[in-house]
Amino acid sequence: MGPIGENEIFFLMQGLKWTLLLAIVGFIGGGMFGILIALLRTSKTKAARRITAGYIGAFQGTPLLMQLFVVYYGVALLGIEVNAWIAVAIAFTLHASAFLGEIWRGSIEAVPKGQTEAANALGLHYVSRMKDVILPQALKISMPATIGFLVQLIKGTSLAAIVGFIELTRAGQIISNQTYRPLLVFGIVGAIYFIVCWPLSHAGSGLEKRMAKAAR
Amino acid sequence: MTYTFDFGAVLDRAPELLWGSLATLGLALAGMLLALVIGILGVVARTSKSEIARTPVIVFVEVVRNTPFLVQIFFIYFALPLMGIRLNPTVTAIIALGINGGAYAIEIIRGGVESVSRGQIEAGFALGLHKADVFRLIVLKPALRAIYPSLTSQFIMLTLTTSVCTSIAAYELTSAAQRIESDTFRSFEVYFTVTAIYLVISTLMMGLFALISRHYFNYPTR
């Protein structure tokens, strides 16, 4: 058994850095595609609604691990020279866009219909109606669920370890193999995830309670 | 792009994919049952008057919900032998799935229990209903109806999570896929096919849950 010293902790922190970067890239990329998915999902065009419903269903009905594998090997097939980092980032972006798209669809539909009618009555066109009237209200409604999904995404990045990407969990595996102290190492790794995720979960549920009170 | 797809190499292994699917379903079912048991026991402790009973449940729920399943399954996989318990990977996976799903089930079931209003129960007694009928008709059925959608989507999530159990070499659909991949080198085809199988499994489960719901909870509430 080896000790867990400065070097090991530093290695874990390097892993944490990649975990956070991966989650941030997935969240921002997924957010940009997600808003598009949500808008298409709530649009008047039936085909757009159907296609985005299928897209969301496919991602919500399959394991994240499989999505990682399919994108990882699928991107390689395109003949583009990509490293694991880009493939994994694409996978998380697609995954997040489907989930955020569904969350935001719900929020757009939760905005009272009178708001859309009022915007129409004022003669606002689609872009202005969405940008100035509907989306700001939908964003507020969606906050608890969006934060909740961010926590899911941070935890989900641990699966990148299985395709060989060195983030926090993989760093833990490597140190565990070197030091033969799996319990201590995975205890520390779990604690780091908890320190990152718990304040977010707390903020999300706090917001939800405040909004539920305000709605009463 | 010069790559030629070869799904034939994957389809040749159809029996393995079928057995893997059945193993996944078995793993999911056992995990769900354990999660339900943990969920119900957890709610009993969580809603009790004693703080010694409530605090550990709160800590358990927060820790499990804010750490990745992969880290949990590794922790359990290495912790059990240290406690002198030697289990095969499948049983370890079921325990991990049950613990993970149980933490979510506690919060969902608690929400359902708390959603039953006292006035309804009092009204039931005022109408002269028996204690058992009040529990069955006024507490249990509406509470189940309230939590049914979130509980079933949590179960489908648990089914998809079983794929991570390949990391401790438990036998299920993903581990079958990895074996076929290492034999055929048809990585994309294997994972694409298996992803489609998962989609079929979760869609069928969703349909089954909806059918059960239509049968048991199809009554007006207003």
Coordinates of C-alpha atoms in Angstrom, one line a residue:
Chain A
M1 CA 0.0 0.0 0.0
G2 CA 1.2 3.4 -0.9
P3 CA 0.5 6.7 0.8
I4 CA -1.8 9.3 -0.6
G5 CA 0.4 12.4 -0.7
E6 CA 0.7 15.7 -2.4
N7 CA 1.3 14.2 -5.8
E8 CA -1.8 12.1 -5.7
I9 CA -4.0 15.0 -4.5
F10 CA -2.5 17.1 -7.3
F11 CA -3.3 14.4 -9.9
L12 CA -6.9 14.3 -8.6
M13 CA -7.2 18.0 -8.9
Q14 CA -6.0 17.8 -12.5
G15 CA -8.8 15.2 -13.0
L16 CA -11.3 17.6 -11.4
K17 CA -10.2 20.3 -13.8
W18 CA -11.1 18.1 -16.8
T19 CA -14.4 17.0 -15.1
L20 CA -15.4 20.7 -14.7
L21 CA -14.2 21.7 -18.2
L22 CA -16.2 18.8 -19.7
A23 CA -19.3 19.7 -17.8
I24 CA -19.0 23.4 -18.7
V25 CA -18.4 22.6 -22.4
G26 CA -21.3 20.2 -22.4
F27 CA -23.6 22.7 -20.6
I28 CA -22.7 25.6 -22.9
G29 CA -22.8 23.6 -26.1
G30 CA -25.9 21.7 -25.0
G31 CA -27.5 25.0 -23.9
M32 CA -27.0 26.5 -27.4
F33 CA -28.4 23.5 -29.2
G34 CA -30.9 22.9 -26.5
I35 CA -32.6 26.3 -27.0
L36 CA -32.9 25.5 -30.7
I37 CA -34.4 22.1 -29.9
A38 CA -36.9 23.7 -27.5
L39 CA -37.9 26.3 -30.1
L40 CA -38.4 23.7 -32.8
R41 CA -40.2 21.4 -30.4
T42 CA -42.7 24.2 -29.6
S43 CA -42.9 25.5 -33.2
K44 CA -46.0 25.5 -35.5
T45 CA -44.3 23.1 -38.0
K46 CA -45.5 19.6 -37.3
A47 CA -42.3 18.0 -38.9
A48 CA -40.0 20.1 -36.7
R49 CA -42.0 19.0 -33.6
R50 CA -41.9 15.4 -34.6
I51 CA -38.1 15.3 -35.5
T52 CA -37.1 17.1 -32.2
A53 CA -39.4 14.8 -30.2
G54 CA -37.6 11.8 -31.8
Y55 CA -34.2 13.4 -31.0
I56 CA -35.1 14.0 -27.4
G57 CA -36.7 10.5 -27.0
A58 CA -33.6 8.8 -28.5
F59 CA -31.3 10.5 -25.9
Q60 CA -33.6 10.1 -23.0
G61 CA -34.3 6.4 -23.8
T62 CA -30.7 5.2 -24.1
P63 CA -27.8 5.1 -21.6
L64 CA -25.4 8.0 -21.6
L65 CA -22.5 5.4 -21.7
M66 CA -23.8 4.1 -25.0
Q67 CA -24.2 7.6 -26.4
L68 CA -20.5 8.2 -25.5
F69 CA -19.4 5.0 -27.3
V70 CA -21.5 5.7 -30.4
V71 CA -20.3 9.2 -30.8
Y72 CA -16.7 8.2 -29.9
Y73 CA -16.5 5.6 -32.6
G74 CA -18.9 7.4 -35.0
V75 CA -16.7 10.5 -35.1
A76 CA -13.6 8.3 -35.8
L77 CA -15.5 6.7 -38.8
L78 CA -15.9 10.1 -40.4
G79 CA -12.1 9.9 -41.0
I80 CA -11.4 13.1 -39.0
E81 CA -8.4 12.9 -36.8
V82 CA -10.0 13.7 -33.4
N83 CA -8.7 13.1 -29.9
A84 CA -10.8 11.6 -27.1
W85 CA -11.4 15.1 -25.7
I86 CA -13.3 16.4 -28.7
A87 CA -15.3 13.2 -29.2
V88 CA -16.4 13.2 -25.6
A89 CA -17.2 16.9 -25.7
I90 CA -19.4 16.4 -28.7
A91 CA -21.2 13.5 -27.0
F92 CA -21.9 15.5 -23.9
T93 CA -23.1 18.5 -26.0
L94 CA -25.6 16.3 -27.9
H95 CA -26.7 14.6 -24.7
A96 CA -27.2 17.9 -22.9
S97 CA -29.0 19.5 -25.8
A98 CA -31.7 16.8 -25.7
F99 CA -32.3 17.1 -22.0
L100 CA -32.1 20.9 -21.8
G101 CA -34.4 21.0 -24.9
E102 CA -37.0 19.0 -23.1
I103 CA -36.7 21.0 -19.9
W104 CA -37.0 24.3 -21.8
R105 CA -39.9 23.0 -23.9
G106 CA -41.8 22.4 -20.7
S107 CA -40.9 25.9 -19.4
I108 CA -42.0 27.6 -22.7
E109 CA -45.3 25.8 -22.5
A110 CA -45.6 26.8 -18.8
V111 CA -45.7 30.5 -19.7
P112 CA -49.4 31.5 -19.6
K113 CA -51.0 31.4 -23.1
G114 CA -52.3 35.0 -22.5
Q115 CA -48.7 36.2 -22.8
T116 CA -48.5 34.9 -26.4
E117 CA -51.9 36.2 -27.2
A118 CA -51.0 39.6 -25.8
A119 CA -47.7 39.7 -27.7
N120 CA -49.6 38.8 -30.9
A121 CA -52.2 41.5 -30.2
L122 CA -49.4 44.0 -29.8
G123 CA -48.3 43.0 -33.3
L124 CA -44.9 41.5 -32.2
H125 CA -43.4 39.1 -34.6
Y126 CA -42.1 35.6 -33.7
V127 CA -38.5 36.6 -32.9
S128 CA -39.5 39.5 -30.6
R129 CA -42.3 37.6 -29.0
M130 CA -39.9 34.8 -28.1
K131 CA -36.9 37.0 -27.2
D132 CA -38.7 39.7 -25.3
V133 CA -41.8 38.1 -23.9
I134 CA -41.8 34.2 -23.7
L135 CA -38.1 33.2 -23.2
P136 CA -37.3 35.5 -20.2
Q137 CA -40.3 34.1 -18.3
A138 CA -39.5 30.5 -19.4
L139 CA -35.9 30.9 -18.3
K140 CA -37.0 31.8 -14.8
I141 CA -39.5 28.9 -14.6
S142 CA -36.8 26.5 -15.9
M143 CA -34.1 27.5 -13.4
P144 CA -34.5 24.7 -10.8
A145 CA -34.7 22.0 -13.4
T146 CA -31.8 23.4 -15.4
I147 CA -29.6 23.5 -12.3
G148 CA -30.8 20.0 -11.5
F149 CA -29.6 18.8 -14.9
L150 CA -26.3 20.5 -14.5
V151 CA -25.7 18.3 -11.4
Q152 CA -26.7 15.3 -13.5
L153 CA -24.2 16.4 -16.2
I154 CA -21.3 16.8 -13.8
K155 CA -22.0 13.3 -12.4
G156 CA -22.4 12.0 -15.9
T157 CA -18.9 13.1 -17.0
S158 CA -17.6 10.3 -14.8
L159 CA -18.6 7.9 -17.6
A160 CA -15.9 9.5 -19.8
A161 CA -13.6 7.4 -17.6
I162 CA -14.9 4.2 -19.3
V163 CA -13.8 5.4 -22.8
G164 CA -10.4 6.2 -21.3
F165 CA -10.6 9.9 -20.7
I166 CA -8.7 11.0 -17.6
E167 CA -11.1 13.1 -15.6
L168 CA -11.7 12.9 -11.8
T169 CA -13.0 9.3 -11.7
R170 CA -10.4 7.9 -14.0
A171 CA -7.7 9.8 -12.1
G172 CA -9.1 8.1 -8.9
Q173 CA -8.9 4.7 -10.6
I174 CA -5.3 5.2 -11.6
I175 CA -4.3 6.3 -8.1
S176 CA -6.3 3.4 -6.6
N177 CA -4.3 1.0 -8.7
Q178 CA -1.0 2.6 -7.8
T179 CA -1.6 2.8 -4.0
Y180 CA -3.9 -0.2 -3.4
R181 CA -6.2 2.1 -1.3
P182 CA -9.4 1.9 -3.3
L183 CA -11.7 2.8 -0.4
L184 CA -9.8 5.9 0.7
V185 CA -9.3 7.1 -2.9
F186 CA -12.9 6.6 -4.0
G187 CA -14.0 8.1 -0.7
I188 CA -12.0 11.2 -1.6
V189 CA -13.2 11.2 -5.2
G190 CA -16.8 10.9 -4.0
A191 CA -16.3 13.7 -1.5
I192 CA -14.9 16.0 -4.3
Y193 CA -18.0 15.4 -6.4
F194 CA -20.2 16.0 -3.4
I195 CA -18.5 19.3 -2.7
V196 CA -19.1 20.4 -6.3
C197 CA -22.6 19.1 -6.7
W198 CA -24.2 19.7 -3.3
P199 CA -24.3 23.5 -3.3
L200 CA -25.8 23.4 -6.8
S201 CA -28.5 20.9 -5.7
H202 CA -29.2 23.0 -2.7
A203 CA -29.5 26.2 -4.8
G204 CA -31.8 24.3 -7.2
S205 CA -34.2 23.0 -4.5
G206 CA -34.1 26.3 -2.7
L207 CA -35.2 28.1 -5.8
E208 CA -37.9 25.6 -6.4
K209 CA -39.3 26.1 -2.9
R210 CA -39.2 29.9 -3.3
M211 CA -41.0 29.7 -6.6
A212 CA -43.6 27.3 -5.3
K213 CA -44.3 29.7 -2.4
A214 CA -44.6 32.7 -4.8
A215 CA -47.0 30.8 -7.0
R216 CA -49.4 30.1 -4.1
Chain B
M1 CA -15.4 8.2 -46.4
T2 CA -14.3 4.8 -47.4
Y3 CA -15.7 2.8 -44.4
T4 CA -18.1 0.0 -45.2
F5 CA -20.6 -0.8 -42.5
D6 CA -20.9 -4.4 -41.5
F7 CA -23.9 -5.0 -39.2
G8 CA -23.9 -8.7 -40.2
A9 CA -20.9 -9.4 -38.0
V10 CA -23.0 -8.0 -35.1
L11 CA -26.2 -9.7 -36.0
D12 CA -24.4 -13.0 -36.1
R13 CA -24.1 -12.6 -32.3
A14 CA -27.8 -12.1 -31.9
P15 CA -28.2 -14.8 -29.2
E16 CA -25.6 -13.1 -27.0
L17 CA -27.4 -9.7 -27.5
L18 CA -30.7 -11.4 -26.4
W19 CA -29.1 -13.0 -23.3
G20 CA -27.5 -9.6 -22.5
S21 CA -30.9 -7.9 -22.8
L22 CA -32.5 -10.4 -20.5
A23 CA -29.6 -10.0 -18.0
T24 CA -30.1 -6.2 -18.2
L25 CA -33.8 -6.6 -17.5
G26 CA -33.1 -8.9 -14.6
L27 CA -30.6 -6.6 -13.1
A28 CA -33.0 -3.6 -13.5
L29 CA -35.9 -5.5 -11.9
A30 CA -33.8 -6.7 -8.9
G31 CA -32.4 -3.1 -8.5
M32 CA -35.9 -1.6 -8.7
L33 CA -37.3 -4.0 -6.0
L34 CA -34.4 -3.2 -3.7
A35 CA -34.8 0.5 -4.4
L36 CA -38.5 0.3 -3.5
V37 CA -37.7 -1.5 -0.2
I38 CA -35.0 1.1 0.6
G39 CA -37.4 3.9 -0.4
I40 CA -40.2 2.7 1.8
L41 CA -38.0 2.0 4.8
G42 CA -36.2 5.3 4.2
V43 CA -39.5 7.2 4.2
V44 CA -40.7 5.6 7.4
A45 CA -37.4 6.7 9.1
R46 CA -37.4 10.1 7.4
T47 CA -40.9 11.0 8.5
S48 CA -40.5 9.6 12.1
K49 CA -40.4 11.9 15.1
S50 CA -36.9 10.8 16.2
E51 CA -34.0 12.9 14.9
I52 CA -31.6 9.9 15.2
A53 CA -33.7 8.1 12.6
R54 CA -34.2 11.1 10.3
T55 CA -30.6 12.4 10.1
P56 CA -28.9 9.3 8.6
V57 CA -31.6 9.2 5.9
I58 CA -31.1 12.8 5.0
V59 CA -27.3 12.3 4.8
F60 CA -27.7 9.1 2.8
V61 CA -30.0 10.8 0.3
E62 CA -27.8 13.9 -0.1
V63 CA -24.6 11.9 -0.5
V64 CA -26.0 9.4 -3.0
R65 CA -27.8 12.1 -5.1
N66 CA -24.7 14.2 -5.3
T67 CA -22.1 11.6 -6.3
P68 CA -21.8 9.7 -9.6
F69 CA -23.1 6.1 -9.8
L70 CA -19.7 5.0 -11.2
V71 CA -17.9 6.1 -8.0
Q72 CA -20.6 4.6 -5.9
I73 CA -20.4 1.2 -7.6
F74 CA -16.5 1.2 -7.3
F75 CA -16.8 2.1 -3.6
I76 CA -19.3 -0.7 -2.9
Y77 CA -17.3 -3.1 -5.0
F78 CA -14.1 -2.5 -2.9
A79 CA -15.8 -1.9 0.4
L80 CA -17.8 -5.2 0.7
P81 CA -14.8 -7.5 0.6
L82 CA -13.1 -5.4 3.3
M83 CA -16.2 -6.1 5.5
G84 CA -15.7 -9.8 4.8
I85 CA -18.5 -10.0 2.3
R86 CA -17.6 -11.7 -1.0
L87 CA -20.3 -11.3 -3.6
N88 CA -20.2 -11.8 -7.3
P89 CA -20.3 -8.8 -9.6
T90 CA -24.0 -9.2 -10.4
V91 CA -25.1 -9.1 -6.8
T92 CA -22.8 -6.2 -6.1
A93 CA -24.3 -4.4 -9.1
I94 CA -27.9 -5.0 -7.8
I95 CA -26.9 -3.6 -4.4
A96 CA -25.3 -0.5 -6.0
L97 CA -28.4 0.0 -8.2
G98 CA -30.7 -0.5 -5.2
I99 CA -28.8 2.0 -3.1
N100 CA -28.7 4.6 -5.9
G101 CA -32.3 4.1 -6.9
G102 CA -33.4 4.0 -3.2
A103 CA -32.1 7.4 -2.5
Y104 CA -34.2 8.9 -5.3
A105 CA -37.2 6.7 -4.3
I106 CA -37.1 8.1 -0.8
E107 CA -37.6 11.6 -2.0
I108 CA -40.3 10.7 -4.5
I109 CA -42.3 8.5 -2.0
R110 CA -41.9 11.1 0.7
G111 CA -43.4 13.7 -1.6
G112 CA -46.4 11.4 -2.3
V113 CA -47.0 10.7 1.4
E114 CA -46.9 14.4 2.3
S115 CA -49.2 15.3 -0.6
V116 CA -52.2 13.6 1.1
S117 CA -54.0 16.3 3.0
R118 CA -55.2 15.8 6.6
G119 CA -58.6 17.2 5.7
Q120 CA -59.2 14.3 3.3
I121 CA -58.4 11.7 5.9
E122 CA -60.7 13.4 8.4
A123 CA -63.4 13.6 5.8
G124 CA -63.0 9.9 5.3
F125 CA -63.5 9.1 8.9
A126 CA -66.4 11.5 9.1
L127 CA -68.1 9.5 6.3
G128 CA -67.8 6.5 8.6
L129 CA -65.1 4.6 6.5
H130 CA -63.0 2.0 8.2
K131 CA -59.4 2.7 9.1
A132 CA -58.2 0.2 6.4
D133 CA -60.5 1.8 3.8
V134 CA -59.2 5.3 4.7
F135 CA -55.7 4.1 4.2
R136 CA -56.3 2.2 1.0
L137 CA -58.6 4.7 -0.7
I138 CA -57.7 8.1 0.7
V139 CA -54.0 7.7 1.5
L140 CA -52.4 5.0 -0.6
K141 CA -54.1 5.1 -3.9
P142 CA -53.9 8.9 -4.4
A143 CA -50.4 9.0 -3.1
L144 CA -49.3 6.2 -5.5
R145 CA -51.1 8.1 -8.3
A146 CA -49.2 11.3 -7.5
I147 CA -45.8 9.7 -7.4
Y148 CA -46.3 7.2 -10.2
P149 CA -45.0 9.3 -13.1
S150 CA -41.7 10.3 -11.3
L151 CA -41.2 6.8 -9.8
T152 CA -41.6 5.1 -13.2
S153 CA -39.3 7.5 -15.0
Q154 CA -36.8 7.0 -12.2
F155 CA -37.1 3.2 -12.8
I156 CA -36.4 3.7 -16.5
M157 CA -33.4 5.8 -15.6
L158 CA -32.2 2.9 -13.3
T159 CA -32.6 0.5 -16.2
L160 CA -30.4 2.7 -18.4
T161 CA -27.9 3.0 -15.5
T162 CA -27.4 -0.8 -15.4
S163 CA -25.1 -0.3 -18.4
V164 CA -22.5 1.2 -16.1
C165 CA -22.3 -2.1 -14.2
T166 CA -20.1 -3.4 -17.0
S167 CA -17.3 -1.4 -15.1
I168 CA -17.2 -4.1 -12.4
A169 CA -17.6 -6.9 -15.0
A170 CA -21.2 -7.7 -14.2
Y171 CA -22.9 -9.5 -17.0
E172 CA -25.5 -7.4 -18.9
L173 CA -26.1 -6.0 -22.3
T174 CA -23.2 -3.5 -22.4
S175 CA -20.7 -6.1 -21.3
A176 CA -22.0 -8.4 -24.0
A177 CA -21.5 -5.6 -26.4
Q178 CA -17.9 -5.1 -25.3
R179 CA -17.2 -8.8 -25.7
I180 CA -18.6 -8.7 -29.3
E181 CA -16.6 -5.6 -30.0
S182 CA -13.3 -7.1 -29.0
D183 CA -14.1 -10.2 -31.2
T184 CA -15.3 -8.4 -34.3
F185 CA -13.6 -5.0 -34.1
R186 CA -16.9 -3.5 -35.4
S187 CA -17.0 -0.9 -32.6
F188 CA -19.5 1.5 -34.2
E189 CA -21.9 -1.2 -35.4
V190 CA -21.9 -3.0 -32.1
Y191 CA -22.6 0.1 -30.0
F192 CA -25.1 1.5 -32.5
T193 CA -27.1 -1.8 -32.4
V194 CA -26.9 -2.1 -28.7
T195 CA -28.0 1.6 -28.2
A196 CA -31.0 0.8 -30.4
I197 CA -31.8 -2.3 -28.2
Y198 CA -31.7 -0.1 -25.1
L199 CA -34.1 2.3 -26.8
V200 CA -36.5 -0.6 -27.5
I201 CA -36.3 -1.8 -23.9
S202 CA -36.9 1.7 -22.4
T203 CA -39.8 2.4 -24.9
L204 CA -41.4 -0.9 -24.1
M205 CA -41.1 -0.2 -20.3
M206 CA -42.6 3.2 -20.8
G207 CA -45.5 1.6 -22.6
L208 CA -46.0 -1.0 -19.9
F209 CA -45.9 1.6 -17.2
A210 CA -48.5 3.8 -19.1
L211 CA -50.7 0.7 -19.5
I212 CA -50.6 -0.1 -15.8
S213 CA -51.3 3.6 -15.0
R214 CA -54.4 3.6 -17.3
H215 CA -55.7 0.5 -15.6
Y216 CA -55.3 1.5 -12.0
F217 CA -55.3 5.3 -11.9
N218 CA -57.9 6.1 -14.5
Y219 CA -60.4 8.0 -12.4
P220 CA -61.3 11.7 -12.2
T221 CA -60.0 13.7 -9.3
R222 CA -62.1 16.8 -9.6

